Coordinates of C-alpha atoms in Angstrom, one line a residue:
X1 CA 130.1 100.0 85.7
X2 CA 127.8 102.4 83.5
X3 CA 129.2 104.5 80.8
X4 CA 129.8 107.7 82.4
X5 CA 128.8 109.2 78.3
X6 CA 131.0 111.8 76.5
X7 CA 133.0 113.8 78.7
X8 CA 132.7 117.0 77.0
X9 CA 130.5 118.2 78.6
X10 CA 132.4 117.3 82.2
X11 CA 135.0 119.6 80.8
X12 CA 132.8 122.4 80.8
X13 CA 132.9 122.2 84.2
X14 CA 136.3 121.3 84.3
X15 CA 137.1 124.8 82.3
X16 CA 134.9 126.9 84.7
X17 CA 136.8 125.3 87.6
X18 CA 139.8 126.8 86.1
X19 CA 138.2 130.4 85.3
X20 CA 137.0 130.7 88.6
X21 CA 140.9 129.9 90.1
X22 CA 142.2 131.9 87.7
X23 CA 140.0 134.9 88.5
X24 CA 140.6 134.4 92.2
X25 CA 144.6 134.7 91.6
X26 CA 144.2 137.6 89.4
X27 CA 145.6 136.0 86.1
X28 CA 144.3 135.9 82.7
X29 CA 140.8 134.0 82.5
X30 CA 141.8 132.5 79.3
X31 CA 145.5 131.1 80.0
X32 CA 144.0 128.4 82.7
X33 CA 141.3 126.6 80.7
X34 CA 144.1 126.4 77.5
X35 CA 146.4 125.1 79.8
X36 CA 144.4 122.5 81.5
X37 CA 142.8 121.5 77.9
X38 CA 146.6 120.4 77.3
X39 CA 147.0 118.8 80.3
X40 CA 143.3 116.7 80.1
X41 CA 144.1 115.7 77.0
X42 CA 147.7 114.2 77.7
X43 CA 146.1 112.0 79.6
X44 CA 145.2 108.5 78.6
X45 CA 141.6 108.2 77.8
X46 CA 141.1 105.1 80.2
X47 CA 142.2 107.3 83.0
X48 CA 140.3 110.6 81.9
X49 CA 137.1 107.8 82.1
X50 CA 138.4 106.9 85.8
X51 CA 139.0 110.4 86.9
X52 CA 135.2 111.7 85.4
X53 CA 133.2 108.7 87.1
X54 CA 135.1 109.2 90.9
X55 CA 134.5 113.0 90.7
X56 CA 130.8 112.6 90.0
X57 CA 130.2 110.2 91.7
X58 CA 131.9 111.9 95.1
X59 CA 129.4 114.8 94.0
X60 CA 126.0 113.6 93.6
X61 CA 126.2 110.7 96.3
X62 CA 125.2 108.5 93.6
X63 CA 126.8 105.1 95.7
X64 CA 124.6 105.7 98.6
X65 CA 121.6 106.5 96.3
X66 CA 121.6 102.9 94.9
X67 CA 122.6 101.3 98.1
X68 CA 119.7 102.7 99.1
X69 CA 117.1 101.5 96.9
X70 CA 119.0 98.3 95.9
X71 CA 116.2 96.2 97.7
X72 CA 114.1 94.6 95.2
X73 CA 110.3 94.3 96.5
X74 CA 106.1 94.6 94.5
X75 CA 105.8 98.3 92.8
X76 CA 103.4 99.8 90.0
X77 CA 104.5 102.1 87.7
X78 CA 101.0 104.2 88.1
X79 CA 98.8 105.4 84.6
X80 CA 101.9 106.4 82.9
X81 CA 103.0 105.2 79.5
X82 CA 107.0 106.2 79.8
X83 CA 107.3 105.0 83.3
X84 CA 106.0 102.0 82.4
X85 CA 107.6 101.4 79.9
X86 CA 110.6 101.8 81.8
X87 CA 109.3 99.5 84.8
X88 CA 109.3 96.4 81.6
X89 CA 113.1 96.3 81.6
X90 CA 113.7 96.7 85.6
X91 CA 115.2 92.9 85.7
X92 CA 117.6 93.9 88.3
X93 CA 120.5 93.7 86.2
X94 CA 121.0 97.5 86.5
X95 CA 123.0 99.9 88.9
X96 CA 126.6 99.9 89.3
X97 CA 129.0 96.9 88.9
X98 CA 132.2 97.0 90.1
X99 CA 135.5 95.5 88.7
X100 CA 138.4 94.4 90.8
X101 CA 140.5 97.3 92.5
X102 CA 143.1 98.2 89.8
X103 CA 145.4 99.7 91.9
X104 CA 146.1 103.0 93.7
X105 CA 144.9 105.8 91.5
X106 CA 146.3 110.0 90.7
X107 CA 143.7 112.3 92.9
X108 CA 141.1 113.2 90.5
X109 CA 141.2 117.2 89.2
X110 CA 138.5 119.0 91.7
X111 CA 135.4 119.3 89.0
X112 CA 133.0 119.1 91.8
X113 CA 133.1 119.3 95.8
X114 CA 131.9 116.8 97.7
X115 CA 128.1 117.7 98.7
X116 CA 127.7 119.9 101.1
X117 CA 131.1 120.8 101.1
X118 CA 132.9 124.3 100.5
X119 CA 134.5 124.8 97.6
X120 CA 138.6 125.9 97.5
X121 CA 139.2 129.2 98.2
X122 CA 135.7 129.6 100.7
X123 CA 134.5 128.8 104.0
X124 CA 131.2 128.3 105.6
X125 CA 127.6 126.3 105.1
X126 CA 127.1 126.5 101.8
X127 CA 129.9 128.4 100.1
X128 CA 130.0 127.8 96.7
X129 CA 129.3 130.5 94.5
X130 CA 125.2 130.9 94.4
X131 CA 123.5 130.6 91.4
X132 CA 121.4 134.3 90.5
X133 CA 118.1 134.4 88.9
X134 CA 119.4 136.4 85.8
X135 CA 121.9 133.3 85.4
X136 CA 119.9 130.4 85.6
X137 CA 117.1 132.9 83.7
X138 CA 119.6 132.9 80.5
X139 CA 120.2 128.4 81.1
X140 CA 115.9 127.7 81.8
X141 CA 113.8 130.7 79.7
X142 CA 114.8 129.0 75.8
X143 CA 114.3 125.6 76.9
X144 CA 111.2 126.5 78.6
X145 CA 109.6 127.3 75.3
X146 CA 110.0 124.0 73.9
X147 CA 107.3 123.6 71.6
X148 CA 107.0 120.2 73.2
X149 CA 106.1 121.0 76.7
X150 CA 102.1 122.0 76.8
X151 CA 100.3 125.5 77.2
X152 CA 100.9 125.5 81.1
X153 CA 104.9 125.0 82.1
X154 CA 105.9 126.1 85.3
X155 CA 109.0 126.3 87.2
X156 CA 110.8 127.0 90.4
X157 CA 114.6 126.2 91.3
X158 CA 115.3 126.9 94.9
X159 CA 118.7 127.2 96.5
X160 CA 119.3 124.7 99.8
X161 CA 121.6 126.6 101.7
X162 CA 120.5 129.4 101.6
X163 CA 116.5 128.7 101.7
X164 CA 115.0 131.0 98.7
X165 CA 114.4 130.6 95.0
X166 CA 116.5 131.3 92.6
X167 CA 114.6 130.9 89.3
X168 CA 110.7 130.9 89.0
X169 CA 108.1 131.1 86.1
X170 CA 104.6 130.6 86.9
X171 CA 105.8 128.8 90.2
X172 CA 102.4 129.5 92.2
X173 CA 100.0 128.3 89.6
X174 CA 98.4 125.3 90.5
X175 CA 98.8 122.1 88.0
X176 CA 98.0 118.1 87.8
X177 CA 100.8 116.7 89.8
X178 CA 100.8 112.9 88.1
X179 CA 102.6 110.7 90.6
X180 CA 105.2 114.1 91.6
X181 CA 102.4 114.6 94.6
X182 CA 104.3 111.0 96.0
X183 CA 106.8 113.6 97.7
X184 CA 103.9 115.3 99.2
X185 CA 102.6 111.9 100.2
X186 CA 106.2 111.2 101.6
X187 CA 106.4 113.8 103.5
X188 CA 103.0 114.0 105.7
X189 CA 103.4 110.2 106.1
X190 CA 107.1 110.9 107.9
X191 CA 106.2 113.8 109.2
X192 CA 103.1 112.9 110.9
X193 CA 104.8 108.7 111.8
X194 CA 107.9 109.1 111.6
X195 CA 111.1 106.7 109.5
X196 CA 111.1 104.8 111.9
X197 CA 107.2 103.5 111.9
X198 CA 106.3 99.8 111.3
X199 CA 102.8 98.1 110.0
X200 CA 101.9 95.2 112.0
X201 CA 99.8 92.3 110.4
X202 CA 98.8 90.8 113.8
X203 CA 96.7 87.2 114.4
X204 CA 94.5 87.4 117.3
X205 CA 92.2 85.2 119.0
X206 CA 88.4 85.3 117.8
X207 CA 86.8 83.2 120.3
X208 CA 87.0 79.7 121.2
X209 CA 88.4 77.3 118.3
X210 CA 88.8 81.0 115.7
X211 CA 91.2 83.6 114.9
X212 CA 91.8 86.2 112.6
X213 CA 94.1 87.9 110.7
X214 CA 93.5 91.7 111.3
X215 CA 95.6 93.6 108.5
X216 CA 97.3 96.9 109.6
X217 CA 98.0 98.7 106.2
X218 CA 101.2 97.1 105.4
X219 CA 101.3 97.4 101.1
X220 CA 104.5 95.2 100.7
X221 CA 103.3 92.1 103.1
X222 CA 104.2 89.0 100.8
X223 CA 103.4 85.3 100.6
X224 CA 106.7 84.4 98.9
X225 CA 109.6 82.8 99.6
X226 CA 111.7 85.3 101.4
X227 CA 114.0 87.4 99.1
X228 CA 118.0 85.7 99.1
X229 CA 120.6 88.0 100.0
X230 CA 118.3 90.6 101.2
X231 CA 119.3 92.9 104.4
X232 CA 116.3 93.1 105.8
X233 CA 113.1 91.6 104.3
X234 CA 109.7 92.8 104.2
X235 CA 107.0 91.3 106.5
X236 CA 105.5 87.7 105.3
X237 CA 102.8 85.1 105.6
X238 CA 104.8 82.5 106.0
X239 CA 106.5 83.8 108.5
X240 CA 103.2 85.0 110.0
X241 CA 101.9 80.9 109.6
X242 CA 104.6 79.8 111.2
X243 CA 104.1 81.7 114.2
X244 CA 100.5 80.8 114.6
X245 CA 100.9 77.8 114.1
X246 CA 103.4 77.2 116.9
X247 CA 101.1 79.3 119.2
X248 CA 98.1 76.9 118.1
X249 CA 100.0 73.8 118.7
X250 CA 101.1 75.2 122.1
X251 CA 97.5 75.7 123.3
X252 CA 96.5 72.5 121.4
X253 CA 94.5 73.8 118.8
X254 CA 95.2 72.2 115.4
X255 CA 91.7 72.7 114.0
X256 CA 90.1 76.5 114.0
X257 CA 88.3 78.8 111.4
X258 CA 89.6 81.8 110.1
X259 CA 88.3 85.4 109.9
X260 CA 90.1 88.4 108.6
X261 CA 89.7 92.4 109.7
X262 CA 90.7 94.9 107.1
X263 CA 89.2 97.7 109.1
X264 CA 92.1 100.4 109.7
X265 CA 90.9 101.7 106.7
X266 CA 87.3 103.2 106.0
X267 CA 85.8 104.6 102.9
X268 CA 85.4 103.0 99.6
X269 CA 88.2 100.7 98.6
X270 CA 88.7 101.2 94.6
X271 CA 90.4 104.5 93.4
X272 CA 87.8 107.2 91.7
X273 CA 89.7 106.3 88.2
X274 CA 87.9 102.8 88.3
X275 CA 89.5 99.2 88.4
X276 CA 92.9 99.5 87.0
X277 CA 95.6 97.4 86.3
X278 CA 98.0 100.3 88.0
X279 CA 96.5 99.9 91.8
X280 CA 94.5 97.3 93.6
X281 CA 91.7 97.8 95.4
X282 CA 93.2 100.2 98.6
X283 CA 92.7 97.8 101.7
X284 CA 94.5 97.3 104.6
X285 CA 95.0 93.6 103.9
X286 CA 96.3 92.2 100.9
X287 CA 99.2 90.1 99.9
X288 CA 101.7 90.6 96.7
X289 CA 100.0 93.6 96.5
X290 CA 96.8 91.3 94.9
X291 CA 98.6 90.3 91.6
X292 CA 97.2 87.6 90.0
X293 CA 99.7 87.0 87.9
X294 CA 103.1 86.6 89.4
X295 CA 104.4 89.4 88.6
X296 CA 106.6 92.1 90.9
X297 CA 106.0 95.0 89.2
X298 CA 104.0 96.9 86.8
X299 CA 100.8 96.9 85.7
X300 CA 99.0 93.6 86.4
X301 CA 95.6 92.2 87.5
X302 CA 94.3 92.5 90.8
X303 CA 92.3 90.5 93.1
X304 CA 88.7 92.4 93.4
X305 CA 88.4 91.1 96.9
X306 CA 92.6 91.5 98.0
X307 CA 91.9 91.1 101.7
X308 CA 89.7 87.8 101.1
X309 CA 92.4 86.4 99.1
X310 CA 95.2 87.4 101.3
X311 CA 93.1 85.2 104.2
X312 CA 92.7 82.1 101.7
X313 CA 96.7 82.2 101.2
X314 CA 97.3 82.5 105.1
X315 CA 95.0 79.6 105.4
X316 CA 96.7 77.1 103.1
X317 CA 100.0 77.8 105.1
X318 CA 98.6 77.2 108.4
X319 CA 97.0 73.8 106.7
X320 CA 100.5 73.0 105.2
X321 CA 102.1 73.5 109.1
X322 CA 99.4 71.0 110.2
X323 CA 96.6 73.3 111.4
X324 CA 93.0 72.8 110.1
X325 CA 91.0 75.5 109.2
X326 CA 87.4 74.8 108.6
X327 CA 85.3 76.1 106.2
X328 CA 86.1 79.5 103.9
X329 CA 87.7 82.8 105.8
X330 CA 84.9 85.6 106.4
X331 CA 85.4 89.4 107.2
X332 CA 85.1 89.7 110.8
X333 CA 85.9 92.8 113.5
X334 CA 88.8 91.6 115.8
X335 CA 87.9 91.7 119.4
X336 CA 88.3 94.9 121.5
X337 CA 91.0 93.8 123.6
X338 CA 92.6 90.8 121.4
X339 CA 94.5 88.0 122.8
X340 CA 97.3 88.3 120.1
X341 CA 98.9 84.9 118.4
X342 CA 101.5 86.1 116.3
X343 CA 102.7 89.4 114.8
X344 CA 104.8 90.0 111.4
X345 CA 106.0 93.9 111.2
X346 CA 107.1 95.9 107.7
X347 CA 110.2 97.7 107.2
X348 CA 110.8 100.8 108.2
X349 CA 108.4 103.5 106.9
X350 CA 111.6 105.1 105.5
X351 CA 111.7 101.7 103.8
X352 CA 108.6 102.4 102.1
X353 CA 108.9 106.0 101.5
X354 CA 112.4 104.6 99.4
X355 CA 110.6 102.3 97.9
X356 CA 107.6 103.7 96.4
X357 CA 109.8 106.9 95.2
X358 CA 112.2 104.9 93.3
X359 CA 109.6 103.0 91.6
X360 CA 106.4 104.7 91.5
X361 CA 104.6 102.4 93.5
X362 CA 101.1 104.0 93.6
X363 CA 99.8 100.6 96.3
X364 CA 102.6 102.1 98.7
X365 CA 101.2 105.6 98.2
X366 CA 98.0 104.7 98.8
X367 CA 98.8 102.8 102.0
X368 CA 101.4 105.8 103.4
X369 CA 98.5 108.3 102.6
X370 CA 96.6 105.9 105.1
X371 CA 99.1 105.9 107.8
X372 CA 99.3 109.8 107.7
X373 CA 95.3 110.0 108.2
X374 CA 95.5 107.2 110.9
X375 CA 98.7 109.1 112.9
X376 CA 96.2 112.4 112.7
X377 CA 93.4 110.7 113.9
X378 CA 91.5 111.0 110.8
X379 CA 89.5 108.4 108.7
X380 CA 92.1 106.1 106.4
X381 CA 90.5 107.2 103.4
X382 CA 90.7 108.7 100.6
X383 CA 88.9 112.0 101.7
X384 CA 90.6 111.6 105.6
X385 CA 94.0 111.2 103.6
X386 CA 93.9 114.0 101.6
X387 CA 93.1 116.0 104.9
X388 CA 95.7 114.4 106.8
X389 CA 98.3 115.7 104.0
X390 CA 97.3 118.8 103.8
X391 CA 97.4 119.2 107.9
X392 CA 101.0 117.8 108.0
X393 CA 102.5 119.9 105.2
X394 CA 100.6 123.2 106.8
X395 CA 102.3 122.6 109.7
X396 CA 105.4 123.0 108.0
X397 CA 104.7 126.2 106.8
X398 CA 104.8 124.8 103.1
X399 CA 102.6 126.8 100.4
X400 CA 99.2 125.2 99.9
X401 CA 97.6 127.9 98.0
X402 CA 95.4 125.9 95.2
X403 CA 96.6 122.7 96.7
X404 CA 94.5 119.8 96.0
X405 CA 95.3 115.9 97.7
X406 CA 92.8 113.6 95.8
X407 CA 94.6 110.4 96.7
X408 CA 98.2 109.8 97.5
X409 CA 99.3 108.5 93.9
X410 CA 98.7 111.3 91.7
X411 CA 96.4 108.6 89.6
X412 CA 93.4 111.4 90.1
X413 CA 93.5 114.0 88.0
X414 CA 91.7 116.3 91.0
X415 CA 95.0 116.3 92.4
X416 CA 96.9 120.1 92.2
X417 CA 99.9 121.5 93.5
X418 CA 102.0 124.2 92.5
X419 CA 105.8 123.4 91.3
X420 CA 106.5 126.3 94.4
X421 CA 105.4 123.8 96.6
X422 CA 107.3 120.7 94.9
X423 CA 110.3 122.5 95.4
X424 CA 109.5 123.5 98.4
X425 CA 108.7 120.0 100.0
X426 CA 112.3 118.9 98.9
X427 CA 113.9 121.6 99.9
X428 CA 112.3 121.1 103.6
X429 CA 113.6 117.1 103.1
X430 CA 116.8 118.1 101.9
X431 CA 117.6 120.9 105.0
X432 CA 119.6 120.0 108.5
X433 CA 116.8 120.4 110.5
X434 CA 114.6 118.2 109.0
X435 CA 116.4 114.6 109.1
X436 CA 112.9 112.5 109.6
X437 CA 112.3 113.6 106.1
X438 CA 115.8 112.2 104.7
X439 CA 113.8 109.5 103.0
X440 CA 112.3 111.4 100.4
X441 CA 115.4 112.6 99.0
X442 CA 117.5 109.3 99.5
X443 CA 114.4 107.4 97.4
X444 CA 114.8 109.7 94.3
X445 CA 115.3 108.2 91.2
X446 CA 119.0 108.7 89.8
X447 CA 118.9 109.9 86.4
X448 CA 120.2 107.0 84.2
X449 CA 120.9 104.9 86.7
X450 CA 117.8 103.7 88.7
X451 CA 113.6 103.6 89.3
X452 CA 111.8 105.7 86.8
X453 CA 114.5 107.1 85.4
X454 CA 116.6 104.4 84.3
X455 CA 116.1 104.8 81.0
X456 CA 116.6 108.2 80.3
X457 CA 118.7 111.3 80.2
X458 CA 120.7 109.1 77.6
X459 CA 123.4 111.3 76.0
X460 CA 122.5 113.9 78.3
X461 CA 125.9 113.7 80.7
X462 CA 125.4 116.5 82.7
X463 CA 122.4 115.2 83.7
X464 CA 122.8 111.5 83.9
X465 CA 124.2 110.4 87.5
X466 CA 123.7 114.1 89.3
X467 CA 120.1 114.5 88.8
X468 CA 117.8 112.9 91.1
X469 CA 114.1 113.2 90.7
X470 CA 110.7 111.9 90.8
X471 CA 108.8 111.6 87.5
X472 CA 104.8 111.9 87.0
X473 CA 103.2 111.1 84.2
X474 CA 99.4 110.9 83.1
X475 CA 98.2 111.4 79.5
X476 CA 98.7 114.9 78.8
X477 CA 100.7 115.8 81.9
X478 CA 104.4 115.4 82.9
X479 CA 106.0 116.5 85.9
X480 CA 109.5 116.3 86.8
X481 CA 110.7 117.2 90.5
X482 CA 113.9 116.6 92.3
X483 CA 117.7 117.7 93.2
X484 CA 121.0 118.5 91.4
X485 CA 124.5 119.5 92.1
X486 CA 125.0 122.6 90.1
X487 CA 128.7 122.7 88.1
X488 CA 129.5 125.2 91.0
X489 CA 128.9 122.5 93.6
X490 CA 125.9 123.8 94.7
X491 CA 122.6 122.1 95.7
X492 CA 119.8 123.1 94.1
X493 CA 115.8 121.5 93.9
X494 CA 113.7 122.0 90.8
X495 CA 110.1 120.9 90.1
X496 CA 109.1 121.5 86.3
X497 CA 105.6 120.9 85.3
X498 CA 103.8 121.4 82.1
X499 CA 100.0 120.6 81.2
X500 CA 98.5 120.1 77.9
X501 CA 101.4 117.6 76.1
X502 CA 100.5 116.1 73.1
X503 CA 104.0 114.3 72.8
X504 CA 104.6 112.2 75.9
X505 CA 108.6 111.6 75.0
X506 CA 108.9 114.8 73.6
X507 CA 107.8 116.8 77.2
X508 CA 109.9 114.0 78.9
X509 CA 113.3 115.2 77.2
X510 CA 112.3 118.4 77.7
X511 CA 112.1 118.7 81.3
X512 CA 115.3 116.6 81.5
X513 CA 116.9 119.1 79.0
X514 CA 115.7 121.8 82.1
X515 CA 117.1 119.5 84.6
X516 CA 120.3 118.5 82.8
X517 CA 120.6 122.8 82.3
X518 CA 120.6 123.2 86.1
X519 CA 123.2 120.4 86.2
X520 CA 125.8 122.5 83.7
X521 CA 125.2 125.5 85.3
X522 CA 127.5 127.9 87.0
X523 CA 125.0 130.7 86.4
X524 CA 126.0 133.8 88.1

């Protein structure tokens, strides 16, 4: 299992625990923290480490968190230099590994309540002790004048329980999002299909002796060997072939050509930034999200022409399951009424939403921006996309003013939101009433532990483990958005921006100084 770090700072929160008992009982405020300092430190050190890991991890959720984004699959770490730096060591090696069970343990010391649960002493939704603005005002203000963050820094912490902000500084102003506008992508997509949404890649009959392969969208279809161990496994060409192929054989067909439709989507196909290594060219059929070079993440050459090549793949696995196909694929429209073949379906657009949070995956983004515009009946472009966002997140009454939605990646530097509305959209995801948009909080990196921020927060232990939150990074810009458990038990969401960086890992440590400060805090 993960070094849990120092556990100083834990007992920070271990002696505010004991003030906030001690005031409740009427006794002295300093005779509880001396007392329990004793006591912590009679302990055995092994056990002290036992204790500090169960109580966090009950706290943040952090178990589920990695369940939950556990599944492996093709993701780009966007035009970022720290995120893609950290995509290079992504092996799957990390996340939580568990020893044999030692034995019944003592109950842990109460340092935090479970989330979403009141705290001793209190009853009620939401009942530990709210944070104020003149608190967490004393925590953010210093460390928001880091020399290190750019010109524009903004801010907004809001409180989920009780719905309103508790801590703002310049939250309305309008900045360059970098890949945080993903939650805003997340969002309209659920919103607008809903978690439980699927992408068909269907085959269809073209006419007499020809079929096609008419792409839906889906960014994660694969031609690879399917994925051991794996739940549930994304949608895949062989799987596809095989299916085909037994419908072929069944009507006696064993020699056809091929044609592929990759019209769900309209507009142009490569990104305003140009050909880049960090996105492929947006269609809605492509395989391995066009790599050409093995790879399953990270920047990587792409197929110019991903839909053609996705067709040339399929068409080798239908000639190694005996079917001929004669002559190269060509781009053809499906038929209006299609006799269908064969049908291969994604995962769950929850699935995706997971996915592409956790690791930046700006070929996801793209493609969810496309399934928003096509559920609002608008063109699956880049321009239809960007209205199709906007119309979803209007209709739940979320703050737009200044808003901007270039593409669904944050790759375009068009893009503006404010950090009021960053907040704002996990907030919305993270309330009762919303549960369609669970996704976008269950995808969000864990600091230190997973996705984009698995290598950082290092030595920051109030941080590492409890905050959970998307990164964005372009040159000169760097975003940080997300959720915490406060030291008071209570959950908060924070987006930090800052324009105008000259020192990438210097901003970086900055914001996750701001987010490791909300962490520590009891600030009343």
């Amino acid at each position: 299992m993960p070094e849990t770090r120092t556990w100083q700072v834990r007992w920070q929160s271990v002696q505010r625990s004991a003030r906030a008992a001690t005031r409740a009982a009427g006794q002295r405020a300093q005779a509880a923290p001396d007392a329990a300092r004793q006591a912590w430190q009679a302990i055995p050190r092994h056990t002290q480490q036992t204790w500090q890991l169960t109580a966090v991890s009950a706290a943040t959720g952090l178990a589920v968190a990695i369940a939950a984004v556990a599944a492996a699959g093709p993701w780009d770490s966007g035009q970022r230099t720290a995120e893609r730096a950290e995509a290079a060591v992504m092996d799957g090696s990390s996340g939580e590994h568990h020893a044999a069970d030692p034995g019944a343990k003592p109950s842990a010391p109460p340092v935090l309540p479970a989330l979403g649960g009141p705290t001793p002493g209190s009853s009620g939704r939401g009942a530990a002790p709210v944070p104020t603005n003149e608190g967490l005002g004393d925590a953010l203000d210093p460390l928001l004048e880091d020399p290190a963050l750019g010109p524009l820094r903004t801010a907004s912490v809001l409180d989920v329980a009780a719905g309103r902000e508790v801590f703002g500084a310049g939250q309305t102003k309008p900045a360059t999002p970098a890949s945080t506008v993903k939650i805003a992508t997340a969002v309209a997509a659920l919103a607008t299909r809903g978690p439980d949404h699927r992408i068909d890649t269907t085959v269809v009959m073209g006419g007499k002796n020809r079929i096609v392969l008419v792409g839906g969208g889906d960014p994660t279809l694969t031609a690879g060997a399917p994925q051991a161990g794996a739940a549930e496994q994304p949608a895949n060409l062989r799987t596809l072939a095989d299916a085909t192929a037994r419908a072929l054989q069944h009507r006696h067909l064993t020699k056809i050509s091929l044609s592929y439709d990759a019209s769900a989507y309209s507009g142009p196909v490569e990104h305003p930034i140009g050909p880049n290594e960090n996105l492929a060219p947006v269609t809605a059929l492509m395989a391995d999200e066009a790599r050409l070079d093995d790879s399953e993440h990270g920047p990587a050459p792409r197929e110019a022409d991903p839909a053609g090549a996705a067709a040339r793949t399929f068409a080798d696995l239908l000639h190694q399951r005996g079917i001929t196909v004669d002559g190269e694929p060509s781009a053809a429209k499906a038929p209006a009424r299609p006799d269908r073949l064969a049908t291969v379906r994604s995962l769950p657009l929850s699935a995706l939403v997971e996915r592409m949070l956790t690791y930046s995956d700006n070929d996801i983004a793209e493609a969810l921006a496309r399934q928003a515009a096509i559920g609002s009946r608008q063109p699956a472009s880049f321009a239809g996309a960007g209205k199709a966002v906007r119309t979803a997140l209007a209709r739940l009454r979320l703050p737009l003013s200044g808003a901007v939605f270039a593409d669904g990646s944050g790759l375009d530097r068009a893009d503006r939101v404010s950090a009021a509305l960053l907040s704002r959209l996990l907030m919305t995801a993270s309330a009762p009433d919303h549960g369609a948009l669970r996704p976008v909080v269950t995808g969000l990196p864990v600091a230190a532990f997973t996705g984009t921020l698995s290598n950082r927060y290092a030595g920051q232990s109030a941080g590492a483990g409890a905050v959970r939150a998307k990164t964005g990074t372009l040159t000169g810009v760097n975003t940080l958005a997300g959720t915490v458990v406060d030291a008071d038990g209570r959950l908060l969401v924070f987006a930090f921006m800052t324009t105008g960086t000259t020192d990438a890992q210097g901003a970086q440590r900055a914001l996750d100084n701001l987010a490791s400060a909300v962490a520590n805090c009891g600030c009343r």
